[in-house]
Each structure stands twice: as structure tokens, then as C-alpha cells.
mmCIF file of C-alpha atoms in Angstrom:
data_model
loop_
_atom_site.group_PDB
_atom_site.id
_atom_site.type_symbol
_atom_site.label_atom_id
_atom_site.label_comp_id
_atom_site.label_asym_id
_atom_site.label_seq_id
_atom_site.Cartn_x
_atom_site.Cartn_y
_atom_site.Cartn_z
ATOM 1 C CA MET A 245 65.203 77.767 63.287
ATOM 2 C CA ARG A 246 63.861 80.279 65.638
ATOM 3 C CA LYS A 247 63.829 78.072 68.400
ATOM 4 C CA PHE A 248 67.479 78.738 68.476
ATOM 5 C CA LEU A 249 67.674 82.833 68.617
ATOM 6 C CA PHE A 250 68.123 82.174 72.556
ATOM 7 C CA VAL A 251 71.748 80.913 71.481
ATOM 8 C CA PHE A 252 72.665 84.963 71.001
ATOM 9 C CA PRO A 253 72.375 86.448 74.290
ATOM 10 C CA LEU A 254 73.413 82.976 75.967
ATOM 11 C CA ALA A 255 76.703 83.206 73.770
ATOM 12 C CA ALA A 256 76.978 87.085 74.862
ATOM 13 C CA PHE A 257 76.924 86.072 78.463
ATOM 14 C CA VAL A 258 79.286 83.104 78.127
ATOM 15 C CA ALA A 259 81.791 85.661 76.202
ATOM 16 C CA LEU A 260 81.514 87.953 79.434
ATOM 17 C CA VAL A 261 82.282 85.718 81.607
ATOM 18 C CA GLY A 262 84.973 84.478 79.880
ATOM 19 C CA TYR A 263 86.290 87.936 79.892
ATOM 20 C CA PHE A 264 85.734 88.347 83.404
ATOM 21 C CA ALA A 265 86.864 85.357 84.832
ATOM 22 C CA ILE A 266 90.311 86.320 82.853
ATOM 23 C CA GLY A 267 90.210 89.584 84.035
ATOM 24 C CA LEU A 268 89.989 88.359 87.803
ATOM 25 C CA THR A 269 93.281 86.331 87.579
ATOM 26 C CA ARG A 270 95.132 89.751 86.861
ATOM 27 C CA ASP A 271 96.452 91.886 89.530
ATOM 28 C CA PRO A 272 95.464 95.630 88.985
ATOM 29 C CA SER A 273 98.312 96.662 91.087
ATOM 30 C CA VAL A 274 101.050 95.059 88.564
ATOM 31 C CA ILE A 275 100.890 97.416 85.594
ATOM 32 C CA PRO A 276 103.173 96.309 82.487
ATOM 33 C CA THR A 277 105.921 99.030 81.878
ATOM 34 C CA VAL A 278 105.058 100.521 78.430
ATOM 35 C CA LEU A 279 108.502 101.022 78.241
ATOM 36 C CA ILE A 280 109.857 97.647 77.154
ATOM 37 C CA ASN A 281 112.361 98.031 74.446
ATOM 38 C CA LYS A 282 112.496 101.575 74.629
ATOM 39 C CA PRO A 283 115.720 103.707 75.237
ATOM 40 C CA VAL A 284 116.389 104.470 78.544
ATOM 41 C CA PRO A 285 114.582 108.187 79.227
ATOM 42 C CA ASP A 286 117.235 111.084 79.473
ATOM 43 C CA PHE A 287 118.054 112.462 82.825
ATOM 44 C CA ASP A 288 120.823 113.774 84.705
ATOM 45 C CA LEU A 289 120.523 113.373 88.644
ATOM 46 C CA PRO A 290 123.222 114.724 91.116
ATOM 47 C CA PRO A 291 124.831 113.101 93.509
ATOM 48 C CA ILE A 292 123.187 112.181 96.775
ATOM 49 C CA GLN A 293 124.534 114.219 99.985
ATOM 50 C CA GLY A 294 128.179 112.650 100.359
ATOM 51 C CA PHE A 295 128.949 111.615 97.123
ATOM 52 C CA THR A 296 131.003 113.182 94.609
ATOM 53 C CA GLU A 297 129.448 111.267 91.319
ATOM 54 C CA GLY A 298 125.753 111.007 89.971
ATOM 55 C CA LEU A 299 124.034 108.789 87.905
ATOM 56 C CA SER A 300 122.489 110.421 84.134
ATOM 57 C CA SER A 301 121.146 108.365 81.417
ATOM 58 C CA GLU A 302 124.729 108.234 79.718
ATOM 59 C CA ASP A 303 126.038 106.344 81.720
ATOM 60 C CA LEU A 304 123.402 103.757 80.979
ATOM 61 C CA LYS A 305 125.030 101.591 77.882
ATOM 62 C CA GLY A 306 127.915 99.836 76.982
ATOM 63 C CA GLU A 307 126.789 96.915 79.086
ATOM 64 C CA VAL A 308 123.923 94.798 80.695
ATOM 65 C CA MET A 309 123.204 96.902 83.998
ATOM 66 C CA LEU A 310 120.471 96.802 86.653
ATOM 67 C CA VAL A 311 118.783 100.380 87.796
ATOM 68 C CA ASN A 312 117.399 100.034 91.010
ATOM 69 C CA ILE A 313 114.796 102.881 92.505
ATOM 70 C CA TRP A 314 115.156 102.944 96.343
ATOM 71 C CA GLY A 315 114.103 105.126 98.837
ATOM 72 C CA SER A 316 115.237 105.340 102.506
ATOM 73 C CA TRP A 317 111.981 105.074 103.553
ATOM 74 C CA CYS A 318 111.016 102.237 101.367
ATOM 75 C CA VAL A 319 110.457 98.887 104.121
ATOM 76 C CA SER A 320 110.331 96.850 100.801
ATOM 77 C CA CYS A 321 113.667 98.094 99.451
ATOM 78 C CA ARG A 322 115.334 97.423 103.233
ATOM 79 C CA ILE A 323 114.175 93.691 102.520
ATOM 80 C CA GLU A 324 115.307 93.506 98.799
ATOM 81 C CA HIS A 325 118.814 94.882 100.224
ATOM 82 C CA PRO A 326 120.828 91.774 100.833
ATOM 83 C CA GLN A 327 120.003 90.644 97.666
ATOM 84 C CA LEU A 328 121.556 93.611 96.009
ATOM 85 C CA MET A 329 124.655 93.424 97.642
ATOM 86 C CA ALA A 330 125.179 89.644 97.538
ATOM 87 C CA LEU A 331 124.857 90.519 93.601
ATOM 88 C CA ALA A 332 127.373 93.327 94.157
ATOM 89 C CA GLU A 333 129.565 91.299 96.113
ATOM 90 C CA ALA A 334 129.598 88.613 93.547
ATOM 91 C CA ASP A 335 130.402 90.975 90.479
ATOM 92 C CA GLU A 336 127.329 89.490 88.756
ATOM 93 C CA ILE A 337 126.038 92.638 87.453
ATOM 94 C CA PRO A 338 126.619 96.511 87.938
ATOM 95 C CA ILE A 339 124.089 97.958 89.692
ATOM 96 C CA MET A 340 122.969 101.766 89.530
ATOM 97 C CA GLY A 341 120.742 103.527 92.147
ATOM 98 C CA ILE A 342 118.200 106.162 92.148
ATOM 99 C CA ASP A 343 117.259 107.453 95.309
ATOM 100 C CA TRP A 344 113.794 108.203 95.206
ATOM 101 C CA LYS A 345 111.856 111.034 97.069
ATOM 102 C CA ASP A 346 114.860 111.048 99.897
ATOM 103 C CA PRO A 347 114.929 114.239 101.972
ATOM 104 C CA PRO A 348 118.662 115.157 101.772
ATOM 105 C CA GLY A 349 121.269 113.073 103.451
ATOM 106 C CA GLU A 350 118.994 110.293 104.137
ATOM 107 C CA GLY A 351 119.940 108.260 101.168
ATOM 108 C CA ALA A 352 122.980 108.158 102.424
ATOM 109 C CA LYS A 353 123.137 107.421 106.073
ATOM 110 C CA TRP A 354 121.154 104.317 104.834
ATOM 111 C CA LEU A 355 123.550 103.262 102.917
ATOM 112 C CA GLU A 356 125.958 103.538 105.374
ATOM 113 C CA ARG A 357 124.363 101.704 107.841
ATOM 114 C CA TYR A 358 123.723 98.569 105.522
ATOM 115 C CA GLY A 359 125.965 98.788 103.070
ATOM 116 C CA ASN A 360 125.919 100.236 99.392
ATOM 117 C CA PRO A 361 125.691 97.741 96.576
ATOM 118 C CA TYR A 362 125.305 100.465 94.092
ATOM 119 C CA ALA A 363 128.274 101.540 91.098
ATOM 120 C CA LYS A 364 126.584 104.620 90.597
ATOM 121 C CA ILE A 365 123.651 106.366 92.784
ATOM 122 C CA GLY A 366 121.580 109.514 91.082
ATOM 123 C CA ASP A 367 119.801 111.913 93.682
ATOM 124 C CA ASP A 368 116.036 112.159 92.125
ATOM 125 C CA ALA A 369 114.024 114.360 95.126
ATOM 126 C CA ALA A 370 111.433 116.170 92.928
ATOM 127 C CA GLY A 371 110.879 112.369 91.707
ATOM 128 C CA ARG A 372 110.921 113.508 88.110
ATOM 129 C CA ALA A 373 113.491 111.111 86.643
ATOM 130 C CA ALA A 374 111.064 107.849 88.329
ATOM 131 C CA ILE A 375 108.044 109.130 86.709
ATOM 132 C CA GLU A 376 110.043 109.512 83.614
ATOM 133 C CA PHE A 377 110.870 105.689 83.733
ATOM 134 C CA GLY A 378 107.428 105.237 84.681
ATOM 135 C CA VAL A 379 107.808 103.891 88.415
ATOM 136 C CA THR A 380 104.679 103.301 90.700
ATOM 137 C CA GLY A 381 106.642 102.366 93.998
ATOM 138 C CA ALA A 382 109.588 101.510 95.346
ATOM 139 C CA PRO A 383 111.933 98.977 94.724
ATOM 140 C CA GLU A 384 111.522 98.760 91.227
ATOM 141 C CA THR A 385 114.385 97.727 88.923
ATOM 142 C CA PHE A 386 115.263 97.631 85.124
ATOM 143 C CA VAL A 387 117.171 95.770 83.000
ATOM 144 C CA ILE A 388 119.141 97.521 80.470
ATOM 145 C CA ASP A 389 120.624 96.127 77.645
ATOM 146 C CA LYS A 390 124.127 96.776 75.968
ATOM 147 C CA ARG A 391 122.635 99.628 74.098
ATOM 148 C CA GLY A 392 120.681 101.654 76.802
ATOM 149 C CA ARG A 393 117.231 100.204 76.315
ATOM 150 C CA ILE A 394 114.738 99.088 78.823
ATOM 151 C CA ARG A 395 114.328 95.215 78.501
ATOM 152 C CA TYR A 396 112.968 94.131 81.529
ATOM 153 C CA LYS A 397 110.844 95.797 84.473
ATOM 154 C CA GLN A 398 110.680 93.844 88.190
ATOM 155 C CA THR A 399 108.172 95.632 90.065
ATOM 156 C CA GLY A 400 108.838 95.308 93.723
ATOM 157 C CA PRO A 401 111.383 93.166 95.533
ATOM 158 C CA ILE A 402 114.221 91.230 93.540
ATOM 159 C CA THR A 403 114.363 88.071 95.912
ATOM 160 C CA GLU A 404 117.006 85.083 95.263
ATOM 161 C CA GLN A 405 113.990 82.968 93.496
ATOM 162 C CA ILE A 406 113.230 85.910 91.833
ATOM 163 C CA TRP A 407 116.408 86.697 90.281
ATOM 164 C CA GLU A 408 117.075 82.924 89.843
ATOM 165 C CA ARG A 409 113.814 82.641 87.708
ATOM 166 C CA ASP A 410 113.124 85.351 86.075
ATOM 167 C CA ILE A 411 116.144 88.254 85.801
ATOM 168 C CA ALA A 412 119.147 86.102 85.657
ATOM 169 C CA PRO A 413 118.170 84.425 82.019
ATOM 170 C CA VAL A 414 116.702 87.961 80.454
ATOM 171 C CA VAL A 415 120.244 89.094 81.540
ATOM 172 C CA ARG A 416 122.199 86.165 80.305
ATOM 173 C CA GLU A 417 120.373 86.515 76.636
ATOM 174 C CA LEU A 418 121.150 90.286 76.830
ATOM 175 C CA ARG A 419 124.768 89.653 77.469
ATOM 176 C CA ASN A 420 124.600 87.402 74.356
ATOM 177 C CA GLU A 421 123.533 90.169 71.877
ATOM 178 C CA ARG A 422 125.500 92.133 70.362
ATOM 179 C CA MET B 378 42.835 137.682 131.798
ATOM 180 C CA LYS B 379 45.788 136.138 134.108
ATOM 181 C CA GLY B 380 44.868 132.973 134.550
ATOM 182 C CA SER B 381 44.450 132.137 130.793
ATOM 183 C CA SER B 382 47.045 130.456 128.677
ATOM 184 C CA SER B 383 48.412 132.770 125.848
ATOM 185 C CA PHE B 384 47.215 130.340 123.424
ATOM 186 C CA GLU B 385 43.350 131.593 123.830
ATOM 187 C CA THR B 386 44.816 134.802 124.412
ATOM 188 C CA GLN B 387 46.472 135.237 121.186
ATOM 189 C CA LYS B 388 43.269 133.169 119.298
ATOM 190 C CA THR B 389 41.071 135.909 121.187
ATOM 191 C CA LEU B 390 42.971 139.317 120.980
ATOM 192 C CA HIS B 391 44.351 138.819 117.813
ATOM 193 C CA PRO B 392 42.390 139.951 114.979
ATOM 194 C CA GLU B 393 43.146 136.869 112.743
ATOM 195 C CA GLY B 394 42.447 134.722 115.839
ATOM 196 C CA ALA B 395 39.650 132.223 114.545
ATOM 197 C CA GLU B 396 41.027 132.178 110.964
ATOM 198 C CA GLY B 397 44.558 132.550 110.059
ATOM 199 C CA PRO B 398 47.626 130.534 111.608
ATOM 200 C CA SER B 399 48.242 131.212 115.365
ATOM 201 C CA ARG B 400 51.337 132.710 116.517
ATOM 202 C CA ARG B 401 52.732 129.726 118.257
ATOM 203 C CA ALA B 402 51.741 127.561 114.915
ATOM 204 C CA LYS B 403 53.486 129.987 113.298
ATOM 205 C CA GLY B 404 56.817 129.856 114.915
ATOM 206 C CA PHE B 405 56.469 126.345 114.815
ATOM 207 C CA LEU B 406 56.469 126.582 111.218
ATOM 208 C CA LEU B 407 59.418 129.173 111.041
ATOM 209 C CA LEU B 408 61.525 126.504 113.182
ATOM 210 C CA ARG B 409 60.812 123.842 111.200
ATOM 211 C CA MET B 410 61.908 125.930 107.902
ATOM 212 C CA LYS B 411 65.317 126.788 109.477
ATOM 213 C CA SER B 412 65.845 123.147 110.476
ATOM 214 C CA GLY B 413 64.973 122.202 107.315
ATOM 215 C CA PHE B 414 67.362 124.676 105.474
ATOM 216 C CA LEU B 415 70.142 123.992 107.921
ATOM 217 C CA ALA B 416 69.715 119.716 107.120
ATOM 218 C CA LEU B 417 69.965 121.507 103.233
ATOM 219 C CA LEU B 418 72.826 123.208 103.798
ATOM 220 C CA CYS B 419 74.895 120.406 106.042
ATOM 221 C CA ILE B 420 74.268 118.147 103.045
ATOM 222 C CA PHE B 421 75.296 120.322 100.146
ATOM 223 C CA THR B 422 78.593 120.818 101.900
ATOM 224 C CA CYS B 423 79.328 117.592 102.239
ATOM 225 C CA LEU B 424 78.360 116.934 98.902
ATOM 226 C CA ALA B 425 81.007 120.028 97.745
ATOM 227 C CA PRO B 426 84.171 118.325 95.974
ATOM 228 C CA ALA B 427 86.635 117.290 97.386
ATOM 229 C CA HIS B 428 90.098 117.640 95.778
ATOM 230 C CA ALA B 429 93.920 117.256 96.789
ATOM 231 C CA VAL B 430 95.392 120.010 95.203
ATOM 232 C CA GLU B 431 97.177 122.120 97.294
ATOM 233 C CA PRO B 432 97.810 125.793 97.391
ATOM 234 C CA ASP B 433 101.326 125.845 96.345
ATOM 235 C CA GLU B 434 100.722 124.073 93.209
ATOM 236 C CA VAL B 435 97.789 126.122 91.970
ATOM 237 C CA LEU B 436 98.969 127.920 89.024
ATOM 238 C CA ASP B 437 98.363 131.645 88.560
ATOM 239 C CA ASP B 438 96.866 131.792 85.174
ATOM 240 C CA PRO B 439 93.065 130.826 86.038
ATOM 241 C CA VAL B 440 92.530 129.051 82.318
ATOM 242 C CA LEU B 441 95.259 127.004 82.561
ATOM 243 C CA GLU B 442 94.800 126.219 86.231
ATOM 244 C CA GLU B 443 91.332 125.015 84.719
ATOM 245 C CA ARG B 444 92.960 122.646 82.365
ATOM 246 C CA ALA B 445 94.723 121.077 84.964
ATOM 247 C CA ARG B 446 92.227 120.755 87.139
ATOM 248 C CA GLU B 447 89.879 118.398 84.162
ATOM 249 C CA ILE B 448 93.008 116.679 82.997
ATOM 250 C CA GLY B 449 93.886 115.686 87.085
ATOM 251 C CA ARG B 450 90.022 114.270 86.557
ATOM 252 C CA GLU B 451 91.105 112.090 83.594
ATOM 253 C CA LEU B 452 94.329 110.415 84.628
ATOM 254 C CA ARG B 453 94.342 107.727 87.512
ATOM 255 C CA CYS B 454 96.559 108.078 90.504
ATOM 256 C CA ILE B 455 98.211 104.887 90.264
ATOM 257 C CA THR B 456 98.499 104.359 93.746
ATOM 258 C CA CYS B 457 95.300 104.951 94.877
ATOM 259 C CA GLN B 458 93.748 103.465 91.574
ATOM 260 C CA SER B 459 89.982 104.344 91.904
ATOM 261 C CA GLN B 460 90.969 107.947 92.527
ATOM 262 C CA SER B 461 91.873 110.399 89.646
ATOM 263 C CA ILE B 462 95.259 112.071 90.565
ATOM 264 C CA ASP B 463 93.053 115.053 91.268
ATOM 265 C CA ASP B 464 91.617 113.203 94.219
ATOM 266 C CA SER B 465 94.116 111.402 95.697
ATOM 267 C CA ASN B 466 96.443 112.137 98.226
ATOM 268 C CA ALA B 467 99.379 110.035 97.330
ATOM 269 C CA PRO B 468 102.748 111.594 96.542
ATOM 270 C CA LEU B 469 102.685 110.194 93.320
ATOM 271 C CA ALA B 470 99.690 112.050 92.712
ATOM 272 C CA LYS B 471 101.447 115.262 93.589
ATOM 273 C CA ASP B 472 104.343 114.993 91.340
ATOM 274 C CA LEU B 473 101.686 113.907 88.219
ATOM 275 C CA ARG B 474 100.133 116.961 89.179
ATOM 276 C CA ILE B 475 102.738 119.316 89.021
ATOM 277 C CA ILE B 476 103.915 117.655 85.495
ATOM 278 C CA VAL B 477 100.794 118.381 84.425
ATOM 279 C CA ARG B 478 100.978 121.877 85.328
ATOM 280 C CA GLU B 479 104.470 122.175 83.643
ATOM 281 C CA ARG B 480 103.457 121.318 80.641
ATOM 282 C CA LEU B 481 100.902 123.039 80.342
ATOM 283 C CA VAL B 482 103.041 126.021 80.939
ATOM 284 C CA ALA B 483 105.117 124.656 78.402
ATOM 285 C CA GLY B 484 102.430 124.991 75.613
ATOM 286 C CA ASP B 485 101.183 121.556 75.222
ATOM 287 C CA SER B 486 97.847 120.750 74.474
ATOM 288 C CA ASP B 487 95.275 118.827 76.544
ATOM 289 C CA GLU B 488 95.581 115.518 74.903
ATOM 290 C CA GLU B 489 99.531 115.864 74.553
ATOM 291 C CA VAL B 490 99.610 116.042 78.517
ATOM 292 C CA ILE B 491 97.726 113.175 78.641
ATOM 293 C CA ALA B 492 99.589 111.378 75.904
ATOM 294 C CA TYR B 493 102.832 112.480 78.171
ATOM 295 C CA VAL B 494 101.907 110.194 80.957
ATOM 296 C CA ALA B 495 100.519 107.448 78.884
ATOM 297 C CA GLU B 496 103.635 107.142 77.290
ATOM 298 C CA ARG B 497 105.058 106.169 80.575
ATOM 299 C CA TYR B 498 102.505 104.765 82.523
ATOM 300 C CA GLY B 499 100.093 102.853 79.984
ATOM 301 C CA ASP B 500 96.822 103.146 78.737
ATOM 302 C CA TYR B 501 95.676 102.083 82.394
ATOM 303 C CA VAL B 502 96.112 105.398 83.493
ATOM 304 C CA ARG B 503 93.340 107.086 81.187
ATOM 305 C CA LEU B 504 90.157 107.258 83.139
ATOM 306 C CA LYS B 505 88.486 107.989 80.002
ATOM 307 C CA PRO B 506 90.123 105.116 77.728
ATOM 308 C CA ALA B 507 91.009 106.824 74.334
ATOM 309 C CA MET B 508 89.051 106.430 71.056
ATOM 310 C CA ARG B 509 91.107 104.048 69.007
ATOM 311 C CA ALA B 510 90.437 101.262 66.776
ATOM 312 C CA ASP B 511 91.008 98.783 69.685
ATOM 313 C CA THR B 512 89.116 100.175 72.137
ATOM 314 C CA ALA B 513 86.262 101.151 69.603
ATOM 315 C CA LEU B 514 84.565 98.190 71.119
ATOM 316 C CA LEU B 515 84.713 99.463 74.585
ATOM 317 C CA TRP B 516 82.821 102.158 73.463
ATOM 318 C CA LEU B 517 79.926 101.338 71.273
ATOM 319 C CA ALA B 518 79.368 97.979 73.146
ATOM 320 C CA PRO B 519 76.781 99.683 75.662
ATOM 321 C CA ALA B 520 75.190 101.170 71.824
ATOM 322 C CA LEU B 521 75.417 97.980 70.322
ATOM 323 C CA ALA B 522 73.572 96.111 73.278
ATOM 324 C CA LEU B 523 71.197 98.486 73.008
ATOM 325 C CA VAL B 524 70.336 98.514 69.563
ATOM 326 C CA GLY B 525 70.558 94.346 69.816
ATOM 327 C CA ALA B 526 67.556 94.793 72.350
ATOM 328 C CA VAL B 527 65.292 96.678 70.536
ATOM 329 C CA ALA B 528 65.656 94.466 67.647
ATOM 330 C CA GLY B 529 65.027 91.690 69.651
ATOM 331 C CA ALA B 530 62.089 93.183 71.125
ATOM 332 C CA PHE B 531 61.023 94.385 67.339
ATOM 333 C CA PHE B 532 61.281 90.547 66.051
ATOM 334 C CA TYR B 533 59.501 89.157 69.463
ATOM 335 C CA PHE B 534 56.362 91.567 69.376
ATOM 336 C CA ARG B 535 56.266 91.045 65.478
ATOM 337 C CA HIS B 536 56.684 86.979 66.047
ATOM 338 C CA LEU B 537 54.105 87.303 68.325
ATOM 339 C CA LYS B 538 51.471 89.368 65.879
ATOM 340 C CA ARG B 539 52.104 87.196 63.269
ATOM 341 C CA LEU B 540 51.015 84.312 66.011
ATOM 342 C CA GLU B 541 47.852 86.151 66.369
ATOM 343 C CA LYS B 542 47.316 86.326 62.758
ATOM 344 C CA THR B 543 47.424 82.549 61.992
ATOM 345 C CA THR B 544 45.771 81.270 65.163
ATOM 346 C CA PRO B 545 42.048 80.094 64.392
ATOM 347 C CA ALA B 546 40.022 82.248 65.620
ATOM 348 C CA LEU B 547 37.128 80.586 67.236
ATOM 349 C CA ASN B 548 33.946 79.002 65.129
ATOM 350 C CA ASP B 549 30.430 79.381 66.002
ATOM 351 C CA ASP B 550 30.396 76.081 66.942
ATOM 352 C CA ASP B 551 32.055 76.530 69.918
ATOM 353 C CA GLU B 552 29.586 79.077 71.025
ATOM 354 C CA ASP B 553 26.726 76.974 70.462
ATOM 355 C CA LEU B 554 26.441 75.812 73.756
ATOM 356 C CA PRO B 555 23.294 73.363 74.292
ATOM 357 C CA GLU B 556 21.028 75.105 76.708
ATOM 358 C CA ILE B 557 20.559 73.258 80.357
#
């Protein structure tokens, strides 16, 4: 019986190895959002320079829509942009934009140059609204349901593949909800 | 005498001459002390804690500012994840530092401020894990490991002692070696 006591430290070691092995497969830069299923945080952003309408949390209910955090300084947003334009032009889903930490005028210039996929845009120069959304970088996109709750978060650019595989199914399901 | 070296002169003219340290030796010692002190000064300056807090962020109330710094040290910067927001130069860290200070001025307690950030970014943002039911194992694991190790050692040595007692001692027969 004594002989088998060695099993305990061995078992503890194996358990630790298991934990570490699983941990190594995770990407620490992708932080799961804790806001899933929570209502959109309250915010009220002014329009960006050159526009008359801003964006507030009141606008984020009634139908399934996307909230996209972007900035003219953000290289990955430039990469994502054609996909957003395609979605906007096909009338797939309303896209609301939050212009994050952009100097005045830069956001409008960028949209002028590349095209504007957004139904409404809020100017978040101070970055406060983004922090309410738990944003860690741009681009990030949130899928909002009809009742104004955050249901899905996409960290990083939306590619065609990511749209088809991950986001479109979520949107379809949400549209079937009341 | 002109020809003699200053060393010799010091030795003969100085009243302590043969016994105490020569002036040259004293000078040398002083130089070593100075350079040693300088080295220590350099080392301690480099060890001085660095932080990313900029002058325009600092609160007027020193008590609140100190709390803000302390909370800043406990919150992880999401973009530079191994740094605290107090240390990190990332823009997001600066935004969070400002928010921490705003909430303190608004009257939140330290735990309320940390909870505010954790509600939006998750528990990962706490550099010191919260003490809760699901993190209890994390906190207790080192203590449990120590207790386990001590218990294991105790039982092992007791086992050895028991073996010693039950192993038959050498009997007299073994000692009677035939004389050659």
C-alpha cells in the first residue's frame, strides 16, 4: 500500500501539465468579452466633424445591427473597410460606427477618401465610450440584438470568411428572436 | 632632500610615518570610497521605480492620487499585458488611469474602482486576483502544497524510524570473527 503513495505527486504533476497544455493553446490577446448578453452601455456621442448626426445608445435598438469601433489611424480598419462597404452596399445589416481617438476631422477625411459604410457615426475622441464597451483595440465589432443587448464581439477585422462563418449565423439567429 | 620621492618624504617627515597609513594610501582609499559611492548611486537611481503617469493626470489631492497610483499598479494594461496601467505608456492605459482618477474623485472606494474596470474588461484585468469562491484554489494552492510537502516529509521520516526499530540489530554471533 505504501508503495502507491508516489501516485499523489505524480497525479498532481499530470494535472498541472494538463492545465498548462490547455493554457498554451489560448491566445491571451483575445480577451473574451464579459459584456455578452448585457445591454449596450449608455453613451451619447457627438457627430464627427463634417456630419450632423452623432450616435447614442438609444439608436442601438429595434433591429439587429453592428457597432464597429474604428479610427483613421488604424491600419487593420483599412483592411476591414472593403468588407464593411460590401455589407453596407448589399444592405445586409445596419452598421454604426464609433470613431475612436481620432483627431478632429481625420475620421471624416478617411471616410471621404475610402467610402462611408456607416448609418451613423459617433465621435469618441476621449475614448470613454470605447472603454464602456471594453474595447482593447481597433477594429472591434459588436453585434447588437433588437433589444439593445450585446450578443457577439468580433476582435480584429471582419473578413469575408469571418462574416460567413462566425457572424452571419449569429445575425440570422438574432433576427429570428422577438 | 630634493632627490627623494614624495613617498619617502612622507614616510620620514610625517609624525605617524612608519605606523599610520601614508597620505598616498589615504588618498587611494578615498578614491575607492568615492567611486564606490558613485557606483552605488548609479545603481540606486536605475532601481528607482518608473511610472508612466504624466503631470497632467496627477490629481490635486495627494491622498486620492496615492490611491490612484496604488490602484493603477493593480490593474493590467490590456495592450501591454505584462505591465500595469501605472507602468504602461499605451494610450489605453492612459485612458484607464484618467478614468480611475475620475471615479476616485466621484467618491468610489478602491474596490469599486477596480470592479468598474473589471466589469468591462473581465477579471483578467486584475493583477491581483479577486478573493472569491472560484479563485480560492488559486490563492490557497501554495499553502496547500506546503502543508502537503510537510506532511509527506513527516510520514516519510516516521516510516524510516519504524524501519529502524523493526530491523533486527546485529547479534553477537557476527562479532565473533575467528582469529586468524
